[in-house]
Tab-separated table of C-alpha atoms in Angstrom:
chain	number	residue	atom	x	y	z
A	15	UNK	CA	0.000	0.000	0.000
A	16	UNK	CA	1.369	3.437	-0.952
A	17	UNK	CA	2.010	6.106	1.685
A	18	UNK	CA	-0.917	8.223	0.449
A	19	UNK	CA	-3.248	5.218	0.439
A	20	UNK	CA	-2.040	4.271	3.934
A	21	UNK	CA	-2.821	7.763	5.247
A	22	UNK	CA	-6.268	7.661	3.595
A	23	UNK	CA	-6.999	4.303	5.165
A	24	UNK	CA	-5.799	5.330	8.648
A	25	UNK	CA	-7.931	8.485	8.494
A	26	UNK	CA	-11.100	6.588	7.515
A	27	UNK	CA	-10.450	3.788	10.022
A	28	UNK	CA	-9.843	6.241	12.875
A	29	UNK	CA	-13.091	8.137	12.209
A	30	UNK	CA	-15.019	4.865	11.929
A	31	UNK	CA	-13.548	3.503	15.180
A	32	UNK	CA	-14.495	6.644	17.133
A	33	UNK	CA	-18.033	6.375	15.768
A	34	UNK	CA	-18.418	2.823	17.086
A	35	UNK	CA	-17.914	3.830	20.707
A	36	UNK	CA	-20.134	6.913	20.390
A	37	UNK	CA	-22.958	4.982	18.683
A	38	UNK	CA	-22.968	2.147	21.209
A	39	UNK	CA	-23.048	4.412	24.275
A	40	UNK	CA	-25.813	6.691	22.987
A	41	UNK	CA	-27.933	3.773	21.721
A	42	UNK	CA	-27.765	2.096	25.128
A	43	UNK	CA	-28.691	5.309	26.975
A	44	UNK	CA	-31.706	6.038	24.737
A	45	UNK	CA	-32.953	2.459	24.849
A	46	UNK	CA	-32.838	2.245	28.664
A	47	UNK	CA	-34.564	5.596	29.146
A	48	UNK	CA	-37.143	4.786	26.435
A	49	UNK	CA	-38.083	1.491	28.069
A	50	UNK	CA	-38.283	3.055	31.522
A	51	UNK	CA	-40.690	5.823	30.466
A	52	UNK	CA	-42.532	3.736	27.860
A	53	UNK	CA	-41.718	5.945	24.847
A	54	UNK	CA	-41.961	4.151	21.488
A	55	UNK	CA	-40.358	7.112	19.730
A	56	UNK	CA	-37.325	7.026	22.024
A	57	UNK	CA	-37.012	3.227	21.790
A	58	UNK	CA	-37.272	3.508	17.988
A	59	UNK	CA	-34.542	6.112	17.943
A	60	UNK	CA	-32.429	3.866	20.187
A	61	UNK	CA	-32.891	0.970	17.767
A	62	UNK	CA	-31.977	3.324	14.955
A	63	UNK	CA	-28.760	4.139	16.811
A	64	UNK	CA	-28.191	0.412	17.349
A	65	UNK	CA	-28.342	-0.062	13.591
A	66	UNK	CA	-25.800	2.737	13.379
A	67	UNK	CA	-23.513	0.701	15.644
A	68	UNK	CA	-23.787	-2.261	13.298
A	69	UNK	CA	-23.293	0.027	10.311
A	70	UNK	CA	-20.216	1.617	11.831
A	71	UNK	CA	-18.675	-1.770	12.628
A	72	UNK	CA	-19.268	-2.811	9.026
A	73	UNK	CA	-17.746	0.474	7.840
A	74	UNK	CA	-14.697	-0.009	10.045
A	75	UNK	CA	-14.185	-3.502	8.636
A	76	UNK	CA	-14.769	-2.453	5.028
A	77	UNK	CA	-12.340	0.464	4.989
A	78	UNK	CA	-9.615	-1.956	6.079
A	79	UNK	CA	-10.094	-3.788	2.789
A	80	UNK	CA	-11.400	-1.232	0.286
A	81	UNK	CA	-8.117	0.678	0.011
A	82	UNK	CA	-6.066	-2.377	-0.885
A	83	UNK	CA	-4.409	-2.041	-4.304
A	84	UNK	CA	-5.572	-3.953	-7.360
A	85	UNK	CA	-4.543	-7.588	-7.614
A	86	UNK	CA	-4.833	-10.485	-10.088
A	87	UNK	CA	-8.494	-11.047	-9.218
A	88	UNK	CA	-9.602	-7.434	-8.667
A	89	UNK	CA	-8.147	-5.356	-11.501
A	90	UNK	CA	-9.972	-2.197	-10.396
A	91	UNK	CA	-9.138	-2.559	-6.711
A	92	UNK	CA	-11.555	-3.266	-3.844
A	93	UNK	CA	-13.421	0.051	-3.667
A	94	UNK	CA	-16.794	-1.464	-4.639
A	95	UNK	CA	-16.874	-3.157	-1.220
A	96	UNK	CA	-17.831	0.225	0.222
A	97	UNK	CA	-20.846	0.413	-2.079
A	98	UNK	CA	-21.920	-3.107	-1.135
A	99	UNK	CA	-21.587	-2.328	2.576
A	100	UNK	CA	-23.633	0.845	2.090
A	101	UNK	CA	-26.419	-1.203	0.464
A	102	UNK	CA	-26.380	-3.633	3.391
A	103	UNK	CA	-26.731	-0.815	5.911
A	104	UNK	CA	-29.559	0.740	3.878
A	105	UNK	CA	-31.382	-2.604	3.994
A	106	UNK	CA	-31.066	-2.659	7.794
A	107	UNK	CA	-32.467	0.858	7.980
A	108	UNK	CA	-35.512	-0.056	5.934
A	109	UNK	CA	-36.170	-3.119	8.104
A	110	UNK	CA	-36.041	-0.873	11.172
A	111	UNK	CA	-38.240	1.794	9.566
A	112	UNK	CA	-40.835	-0.812	8.638
A	113	UNK	CA	-40.935	-2.270	12.155
A	114	UNK	CA	-41.247	1.152	13.770
A	115	UNK	CA	-44.017	2.161	11.375
A	116	UNK	CA	-46.025	-0.984	12.042
A	117	UNK	CA	-45.728	-0.573	15.821
A	118	UNK	CA	-46.594	3.138	15.651
A	119	UNK	CA	-49.742	2.533	13.632
A	120	UNK	CA	-50.732	-0.237	16.040
A	121	UNK	CA	-50.393	2.095	19.039
A	122	UNK	CA	-52.354	4.829	17.328
A	123	UNK	CA	-55.213	2.390	16.603
A	124	UNK	CA	-55.248	1.072	20.144
A	125	UNK	CA	-54.947	4.551	21.686
A	126	UNK	CA	-51.994	3.380	23.818
A	127	UNK	CA	-51.267	5.430	26.956
A	128	UNK	CA	-48.608	8.141	26.592
A	129	UNK	CA	-45.133	7.729	28.170
A	130	UNK	CA	-44.253	9.048	31.631
A	131	UNK	CA	-42.395	12.325	31.296
A	132	UNK	CA	-39.352	13.590	33.186
A	133	UNK	CA	-36.260	15.691	32.530
A	134	UNK	CA	-34.079	12.600	31.956
A	135	UNK	CA	-35.133	11.796	28.341
A	136	UNK	CA	-34.724	15.435	27.327
A	137	UNK	CA	-31.183	15.541	28.761
A	138	UNK	CA	-30.246	12.291	26.989
A	139	UNK	CA	-31.676	13.517	23.701
A	140	UNK	CA	-29.908	16.893	23.861
A	141	UNK	CA	-26.592	15.134	24.523
A	142	UNK	CA	-27.359	12.709	21.691
A	143	UNK	CA	-28.067	15.585	19.286
A	144	UNK	CA	-24.762	17.268	20.147
A	145	UNK	CA	-22.734	14.061	19.774
A	146	UNK	CA	-24.409	13.009	16.524
A	147	UNK	CA	-24.086	16.464	15.024
A	148	UNK	CA	-20.342	16.421	15.674
A	149	UNK	CA	-19.965	12.872	14.311
A	150	UNK	CA	-22.037	13.625	11.205
A	151	UNK	CA	-19.852	16.612	10.340
A	152	UNK	CA	-16.613	14.675	10.924
A	153	UNK	CA	-17.790	11.699	8.877
A	154	UNK	CA	-19.133	13.883	6.073
A	155	UNK	CA	-15.790	15.691	5.848
A	156	UNK	CA	-13.858	12.413	5.806
A	157	UNK	CA	-16.214	10.918	3.202
A	158	UNK	CA	-15.819	13.969	0.958
A	159	UNK	CA	-12.018	13.918	1.214
A	160	UNK	CA	-11.691	10.169	0.592
A	161	UNK	CA	-14.709	9.634	-1.741
A	162	UNK	CA	-15.852	6.868	0.639
A	163	UNK	CA	-19.445	5.740	0.210
A	164	UNK	CA	-19.224	3.707	3.410
A	165	UNK	CA	-18.353	6.807	5.439
A	166	UNK	CA	-20.999	8.784	3.557
A	167	UNK	CA	-23.587	6.199	4.652
A	168	UNK	CA	-22.362	6.488	8.222
A	169	UNK	CA	-22.556	10.290	8.099
A	170	UNK	CA	-26.121	10.089	6.795
A	171	UNK	CA	-27.108	7.803	9.655
A	172	UNK	CA	-25.840	10.234	12.256
A	173	UNK	CA	-27.503	13.152	10.492
A	174	UNK	CA	-30.769	11.217	10.587
A	175	UNK	CA	-30.144	10.567	14.306
A	176	UNK	CA	-30.065	14.322	14.883
A	177	UNK	CA	-33.341	14.793	13.056
A	178	UNK	CA	-34.794	11.728	14.751
A	179	UNK	CA	-33.890	12.998	18.215
A	180	UNK	CA	-35.488	16.355	17.402
A	181	UNK	CA	-38.634	14.496	16.293
A	182	UNK	CA	-38.678	12.514	19.569
A	183	UNK	CA	-38.349	15.720	21.585
A	184	UNK	CA	-41.262	17.177	19.642
A	185	UNK	CA	-43.312	14.047	20.365
A	186	UNK	CA	-42.548	14.196	24.083
A	187	UNK	CA	-43.468	17.901	24.141
A	188	UNK	CA	-46.804	17.099	22.450
A	189	UNK	CA	-47.396	14.374	25.012
A	190	UNK	CA	-46.677	16.826	27.810
A	191	UNK	CA	-49.196	19.212	26.289
A	192	UNK	CA	-51.882	16.554	26.502
A	193	UNK	CA	-51.782	15.023	23.033
A	194	UNK	CA	-51.699	11.273	23.764
A	195	UNK	CA	-50.716	10.442	20.180
A	196	UNK	CA	-47.604	12.682	20.219
A	197	UNK	CA	-45.104	9.891	20.989
A	198	UNK	CA	-46.478	7.524	18.343
A	199	UNK	CA	-46.576	10.325	15.776
A	200	UNK	CA	-42.925	11.092	16.552
A	201	UNK	CA	-42.080	7.412	15.984
A	202	UNK	CA	-43.828	7.554	12.593
A	203	UNK	CA	-41.808	10.672	11.777
A	204	UNK	CA	-38.573	8.839	12.661
A	205	UNK	CA	-39.532	5.914	10.398
A	206	UNK	CA	-40.383	8.204	7.486
A	207	UNK	CA	-37.178	10.158	8.004
A	208	UNK	CA	-35.093	6.984	7.928
A	209	UNK	CA	-36.800	5.873	4.718
A	210	UNK	CA	-36.277	9.185	2.915
A	211	UNK	CA	-32.618	9.466	3.868
A	212	UNK	CA	-32.017	5.810	2.995
A	213	UNK	CA	-33.552	6.323	-0.429
A	214	UNK	CA	-31.207	9.224	-1.100
A	215	UNK	CA	-28.131	7.197	-0.181
A	216	UNK	CA	-29.392	4.141	-2.062
A	217	UNK	CA	-29.636	6.154	-5.267
A	218	UNK	CA	-26.006	7.292	-5.233
A	219	UNK	CA	-24.773	3.849	-4.170
A	220	UNK	CA	-26.654	2.037	-6.930
A	221	UNK	CA	-25.423	4.572	-9.482
A	222	UNK	CA	-21.846	3.813	-8.455
A	223	UNK	CA	-22.414	0.056	-8.709
A	224	UNK	CA	-23.904	0.600	-12.183
A	225	UNK	CA	-20.789	2.604	-13.162
A	226	UNK	CA	-22.627	5.881	-13.654
A	227	UNK	CA	-20.091	8.570	-14.497
A	228	UNK	CA	-19.482	10.850	-11.478
A	229	UNK	CA	-20.952	14.326	-11.944
A	230	UNK	CA	-18.483	16.610	-13.716
A	231	UNK	CA	-15.655	14.045	-13.835
A	232	UNK	CA	-15.897	13.389	-17.586
A	233	UNK	CA	-15.912	17.120	-18.348
A	234	UNK	CA	-12.813	17.668	-16.195
A	235	UNK	CA	-10.947	14.757	-17.785
A	236	UNK	CA	-11.929	15.877	-21.299
A	237	UNK	CA	-10.739	19.440	-20.673
A	238	UNK	CA	-7.467	18.191	-19.178
A	239	UNK	CA	-6.706	15.957	-22.173
A	240	UNK	CA	-7.594	18.635	-24.720
A	241	UNK	CA	-5.182	21.047	-23.021
A	242	UNK	CA	-2.227	18.813	-23.954
A	243	UNK	CA	-0.239	19.950	-26.993
A	244	UNK	CA	-0.533	17.468	-29.869
A	245	UNK	CA	-4.037	16.232	-29.064
A	246	UNK	CA	-6.265	16.677	-32.125
A	247	UNK	CA	-9.550	15.512	-30.616
A	248	UNK	CA	-10.996	13.271	-27.901
A	249	UNK	CA	-12.802	10.510	-29.770
A	250	UNK	CA	-14.234	8.689	-26.746
A	251	UNK	CA	-14.059	9.176	-22.990
A	252	UNK	CA	-15.416	6.974	-20.205
A	253	UNK	CA	-15.120	7.543	-16.465
A	254	UNK	CA	-16.046	5.231	-13.605
A	255	UNK	CA	-15.547	5.649	-9.863
A	256	UNK	CA	-14.303	2.708	-7.799
A	257	UNK	CA	-13.888	3.675	-4.181
A	258	UNK	CA	-11.850	6.874	-4.194
A	259	UNK	CA	-10.227	6.263	-7.612
A	260	UNK	CA	-11.455	7.636	-10.934
A	261	UNK	CA	-10.763	5.199	-13.784
A	262	UNK	CA	-10.556	7.118	-17.069
A	263	UNK	CA	-10.618	5.335	-20.440
A	264	UNK	CA	-9.775	7.769	-23.262
A	265	UNK	CA	-9.389	7.311	-27.017
A	266	UNK	CA	-7.583	10.334	-28.424
A	267	UNK	CA	-6.719	11.432	-31.953
A	268	UNK	CA	-3.117	12.489	-32.692
A	269	UNK	CA	-1.422	13.500	-35.976
A	270	UNK	CA	-0.336	10.429	-37.924
A	271	UNK	CA	2.915	12.150	-38.867
A	272	UNK	CA	4.147	12.144	-35.258
A	273	UNK	CA	6.897	9.646	-34.341
A	274	UNK	CA	6.307	7.080	-31.606
A	275	UNK	CA	8.331	8.933	-28.987
A	276	UNK	CA	6.266	12.104	-29.547
A	277	UNK	CA	3.026	10.128	-29.176
A	278	UNK	CA	4.359	8.597	-25.956
A	279	UNK	CA	5.100	12.091	-24.651
A	280	UNK	CA	1.499	13.121	-25.403
A	281	UNK	CA	0.245	10.108	-23.429
A	282	UNK	CA	2.468	10.953	-20.467
A	283	UNK	CA	1.410	14.610	-20.449
A	284	UNK	CA	-2.283	13.676	-20.748
A	285	UNK	CA	-2.061	11.279	-17.819
A	286	UNK	CA	-0.404	13.974	-15.708
A	287	UNK	CA	-3.072	16.522	-16.689
A	288	UNK	CA	-5.958	14.177	-15.814
A	289	UNK	CA	-4.321	13.199	-12.537
A	290	UNK	CA	-4.008	16.885	-11.617
A	291	UNK	CA	-7.685	17.464	-12.442
A	292	UNK	CA	-9.005	14.258	-10.807
A	293	UNK	CA	-6.634	13.486	-7.972
A	294	UNK	CA	-5.422	9.900	-8.060
A	295	UNK	CA	-6.949	9.084	-11.460
A	296	UNK	CA	-6.021	5.850	-13.232
A	297	UNK	CA	-5.862	6.652	-16.970
A	298	UNK	CA	-6.002	4.221	-19.894
A	299	UNK	CA	-4.915	6.194	-22.951
A	300	UNK	CA	-5.381	4.919	-26.524
A	301	UNK	CA	-4.161	6.996	-29.470
A	302	UNK	CA	-5.649	6.980	-32.970
A	303	UNK	CA	-3.465	8.481	-35.748
A	304	UNK	CA	-5.424	10.791	-38.044
A	305	UNK	CA	-4.601	12.808	-41.151
A	306	UNK	CA	-4.620	16.565	-40.685
A	307	UNK	CA	-5.903	18.965	-43.311
A	308	UNK	CA	-2.561	20.828	-43.401
A	309	UNK	CA	-0.377	17.799	-44.198
A	310	UNK	CA	1.982	18.408	-47.105
A	311	UNK	CA	2.245	15.991	-50.034
A	312	UNK	CA	5.739	15.015	-48.892
A	313	UNK	CA	4.485	14.235	-45.356
A	314	UNK	CA	1.683	12.082	-46.734
A	315	UNK	CA	4.153	10.138	-48.890
A	316	UNK	CA	6.469	9.606	-45.911
A	317	UNK	CA	3.519	8.227	-43.924
A	318	UNK	CA	2.704	5.779	-46.739
A	319	UNK	CA	6.303	4.563	-46.816
A	320	UNK	CA	6.558	4.303	-43.033
A	321	UNK	CA	3.327	2.298	-42.832
A	322	UNK	CA	4.765	-0.061	-45.453
A	323	UNK	CA	8.049	-0.407	-43.577
A	324	UNK	CA	10.054	1.104	-46.441
A	325	UNK	CA	13.083	3.387	-46.319
A	326	UNK	CA	12.809	6.321	-48.719
A	327	UNK	CA	14.598	9.636	-49.093
A	328	UNK	CA	15.060	12.510	-51.511
A	329	UNK	CA	11.318	12.874	-52.103
A	330	UNK	CA	10.626	15.574	-54.700
A	331	UNK	CA	7.167	16.832	-55.596
A	332	UNK	CA	6.256	19.011	-58.591
A	333	UNK	CA	3.061	20.374	-60.055
A	334	UNK	CA	3.349	20.333	-63.843
A	335	UNK	CA	0.320	21.705	-65.616
A	336	UNK	CA	-1.969	20.717	-62.738
A	337	UNK	CA	-0.547	17.205	-62.636
A	338	UNK	CA	1.301	15.879	-59.590
A	339	UNK	CA	4.807	14.553	-60.328
A	340	UNK	CA	6.551	12.548	-57.571
A	341	UNK	CA	10.118	11.210	-57.545
A	342	UNK	CA	11.401	8.974	-54.738
A	343	UNK	CA	14.648	7.224	-53.855
A	344	UNK	CA	13.722	3.780	-52.467
A	345	UNK	CA	16.306	1.821	-50.482
A	346	UNK	CA	16.167	-1.995	-50.572
A	347	UNK	CA	18.490	-4.828	-49.632
A	348	UNK	CA	21.417	-4.762	-52.020
A	349	UNK	CA	21.317	-8.544	-52.417
A	350	UNK	CA	17.650	-8.507	-53.458
A	351	UNK	CA	16.811	-9.469	-57.045
A	352	UNK	CA	15.607	-6.768	-59.418
A	353	UNK	CA	12.268	-8.539	-59.794
A	354	UNK	CA	11.608	-8.470	-56.045
A	355	UNK	CA	12.803	-4.867	-55.723
A	356	UNK	CA	10.647	-3.779	-58.651
A	357	UNK	CA	7.592	-5.411	-57.046
A	358	UNK	CA	8.188	-3.398	-53.852
A	359	UNK	CA	8.550	-0.194	-55.854
A	360	UNK	CA	5.415	-0.968	-57.852
A	361	UNK	CA	3.411	-1.523	-54.650
A	362	UNK	CA	4.672	1.773	-53.200
A	363	UNK	CA	3.689	3.606	-56.397
A	364	UNK	CA	0.238	2.021	-56.294
A	365	UNK	CA	-0.269	3.156	-52.676
A	366	UNK	CA	0.713	6.715	-53.631
A	367	UNK	CA	-1.776	6.736	-56.528
A	368	UNK	CA	-4.477	5.416	-54.186
A	369	UNK	CA	-3.783	8.383	-51.936
A	370	UNK	CA	-3.526	11.150	-54.561
A	371	UNK	CA	-5.342	9.826	-57.652
A	372	UNK	CA	-4.630	7.561	-60.604
A	373	UNK	CA	-3.202	10.358	-62.767
A	374	UNK	CA	-0.253	10.969	-60.415
A	375	UNK	CA	3.106	10.339	-62.086
A	376	UNK	CA	5.434	8.425	-59.766
A	377	UNK	CA	9.061	7.566	-60.545
A	378	UNK	CA	10.961	5.419	-58.076
A	379	UNK	CA	14.743	5.201	-58.085
A	380	UNK	CA	15.838	1.901	-56.542
A	381	UNK	CA	19.159	1.876	-54.712
A	382	UNK	CA	20.855	-0.474	-52.269
A	383	UNK	CA	20.110	0.100	-48.596
A	384	UNK	CA	23.150	1.569	-46.910
A	385	UNK	CA	24.517	-1.252	-44.743
A	386	UNK	CA	25.545	-0.739	-41.166
A	387	UNK	CA	29.154	0.348	-41.115
A	388	UNK	CA	31.541	-2.442	-40.173
A	389	UNK	CA	33.782	-2.284	-37.132
A	390	UNK	CA	36.604	0.193	-37.565
A	391	UNK	CA	39.560	1.806	-35.841
A	392	UNK	CA	40.919	5.342	-35.867
A	393	UNK	CA	43.389	6.051	-38.667
A	394	UNK	CA	46.985	7.058	-37.786
A	395	UNK	CA	47.506	10.770	-37.023
A	396	UNK	CA	49.590	11.202	-40.172
A	397	UNK	CA	46.730	9.962	-42.365
A	398	UNK	CA	44.252	12.225	-40.588
A	399	UNK	CA	46.550	15.218	-41.119
A	400	UNK	CA	46.846	14.513	-44.862
A	401	UNK	CA	43.071	14.242	-45.340
A	402	UNK	CA	42.480	17.313	-43.156
A	403	UNK	CA	44.839	19.348	-45.343
A	404	UNK	CA	42.919	18.188	-48.452
A	405	UNK	CA	39.609	19.169	-46.821
A	406	UNK	CA	40.948	22.657	-46.141
A	407	UNK	CA	42.125	22.955	-49.753
A	408	UNK	CA	38.775	21.894	-51.245
A	409	UNK	CA	36.866	24.126	-48.790
A	410	UNK	CA	38.897	27.103	-50.017
A	411	UNK	CA	37.366	26.530	-53.461
A	412	UNK	CA	33.899	27.137	-51.953
A	413	UNK	CA	32.260	29.571	-49.522
A	414	UNK	CA	32.939	27.210	-46.597
A	415	UNK	CA	35.761	27.755	-44.093
A	416	UNK	CA	37.222	26.620	-40.761
A	417	UNK	CA	37.344	22.878	-41.373
A	418	UNK	CA	37.717	21.256	-37.946
A	419	UNK	CA	36.974	18.144	-35.895
A	420	UNK	CA	38.315	15.889	-38.667
A	421	UNK	CA	38.049	12.165	-37.942
A	422	UNK	CA	39.155	9.261	-40.128
A	423	UNK	CA	38.333	5.589	-39.418
A	424	UNK	CA	39.596	2.509	-41.189
A	425	UNK	CA	36.935	-0.144	-41.853
A	426	UNK	CA	36.701	-3.253	-43.972
A	427	UNK	CA	34.584	-1.282	-46.451
A	428	UNK	CA	37.130	1.543	-46.697
A	429	UNK	CA	37.929	4.809	-44.949
A	430	UNK	CA	35.132	6.834	-43.337
A	431	UNK	CA	35.792	10.585	-43.053
A	432	UNK	CA	33.875	12.927	-40.746
A	433	UNK	CA	34.464	16.671	-40.534
A	434	UNK	CA	32.831	19.957	-39.457
A	435	UNK	CA	32.995	23.275	-41.294
A	436	UNK	CA	31.445	26.716	-41.074
A	437	UNK	CA	29.482	29.020	-43.381
A	438	UNK	CA	27.983	32.502	-43.314
A	439	UNK	CA	24.823	32.561	-41.163
A	440	UNK	CA	22.742	33.981	-44.020
A	441	UNK	CA	23.733	31.242	-46.479
A	442	UNK	CA	20.823	29.088	-47.638
A	443	UNK	CA	20.717	25.370	-46.938
A	444	UNK	CA	20.716	24.659	-50.682
A	445	UNK	CA	23.922	26.633	-51.209
A	446	UNK	CA	25.563	25.050	-48.172
A	447	UNK	CA	24.667	21.616	-49.500
A	448	UNK	CA	26.174	22.364	-52.922
A	449	UNK	CA	29.409	23.627	-51.353
A	450	UNK	CA	29.740	20.633	-49.050
A	451	UNK	CA	29.059	18.275	-51.948
A	452	UNK	CA	31.994	19.878	-53.810
A	453	UNK	CA	34.279	19.194	-50.845
A	454	UNK	CA	33.113	15.589	-50.495
A	455	UNK	CA	33.563	14.850	-54.201
A	456	UNK	CA	37.055	16.310	-54.150
A	457	UNK	CA	38.105	14.139	-51.214
A	458	UNK	CA	36.771	10.970	-52.798
A	459	UNK	CA	38.582	11.760	-56.069
A	460	UNK	CA	41.819	12.494	-54.247
A	461	UNK	CA	41.612	9.437	-51.994
A	462	UNK	CA	40.028	6.414	-53.766
A	463	UNK	CA	40.179	4.398	-50.530
A	464	UNK	CA	37.643	6.757	-48.901
A	465	UNK	CA	34.295	4.965	-48.806
A	466	UNK	CA	32.190	7.731	-47.368
A	467	UNK	CA	32.501	11.408	-46.389
A	468	UNK	CA	30.133	12.778	-43.715
A	469	UNK	CA	30.075	16.544	-43.261
A	470	UNK	CA	28.474	18.813	-40.696
A	471	UNK	CA	28.005	22.471	-41.593
A	472	UNK	CA	27.439	25.018	-38.834
A	473	UNK	CA	27.233	28.820	-38.438
A	474	UNK	CA	30.151	30.916	-37.151
A	475	UNK	CA	31.215	30.190	-33.589
A	476	UNK	CA	29.263	32.238	-31.047
């Protein structure tokens, strides 16, 4: 159990344990006084408090289990135990209300003698009202903070005790004023009060068991998810409450051009946003890639290739007389036969025409997939110095300068050369690329053993 869950449990258990002692003592006092003076209303209220004792014991036992984490048999945790316990307590209340109502009606028909009055029952009832009012507030606060239906049921019982005690006092006052039916009428009022309050609690408990979305929770979760950058739309959202935990199941649309790591970041940010909005939420997040209206032709072609598991580069797109012209470099295994490679290219071209129309002109240049570079070792310093001097010489023929960080590695495939150089900050990428290409071609002509030249152009230092 986590530290937060442990604190939640200890808080609920402590409040429930205090309620047990208070319920038992007040129930006993009211029952004894009610029997001694012959007051059905006071005895009924005592029995009501006795049910509260049973309810509080059940609550105390349930909260020890309901906060346990999910396991192999209970994937959503054990929070529904609180709802089941609340239903059990409600059933006890209705049994009590029915018994009290039957006895009250019987006494009214038989014109039973009124109870003997004294100051004792009034003192007991005033104390009972004060104690129950304090307990109801404490339990209601704890139930609100922990989203505990079991504690909410307990709080409702004690609130009904306050109203019930007031009704009993009213009945005793009527009896003292000479109305013989005052005590029985007060007992009827207690029974009706128990029934009405039980119905209110039963409604919320049954709604939880039927997985009714908590009021406002879906709106909060939806707003939290939509606030995350990269979320296109919330396609579906479901929220259920199990104990104190909101379980959120969201299906969210994201741009199909996003890489996997960006989509994972969106998921992580959405979960954090929902958790901040609904404290302690458990979020299941499913993403659906969708095409955006502002996707470029090149982006759409890259998506087609990625979905087909193909490596492409140097994608060029032209509009010639209203007709779309596409050229692609397709990389395949160098050992693959031309027939197999041509079939892959043909399938890629067909997918592009399906996307853009049958009149699209697609030309695919097939080239061998660049293999992973074999194991290599650094070249001797003398060799690096010779190649570095050549790089400086070829750079002087262009607008590039400051060739630095030259590295040369010997591999089974040949020499691999890496270098950095600088260019004017206002120079276009196209011009930089042309200049660097000139340097690379010069090196490969000068040193036939060089297999590959990898350049990195950067702006002036600082």
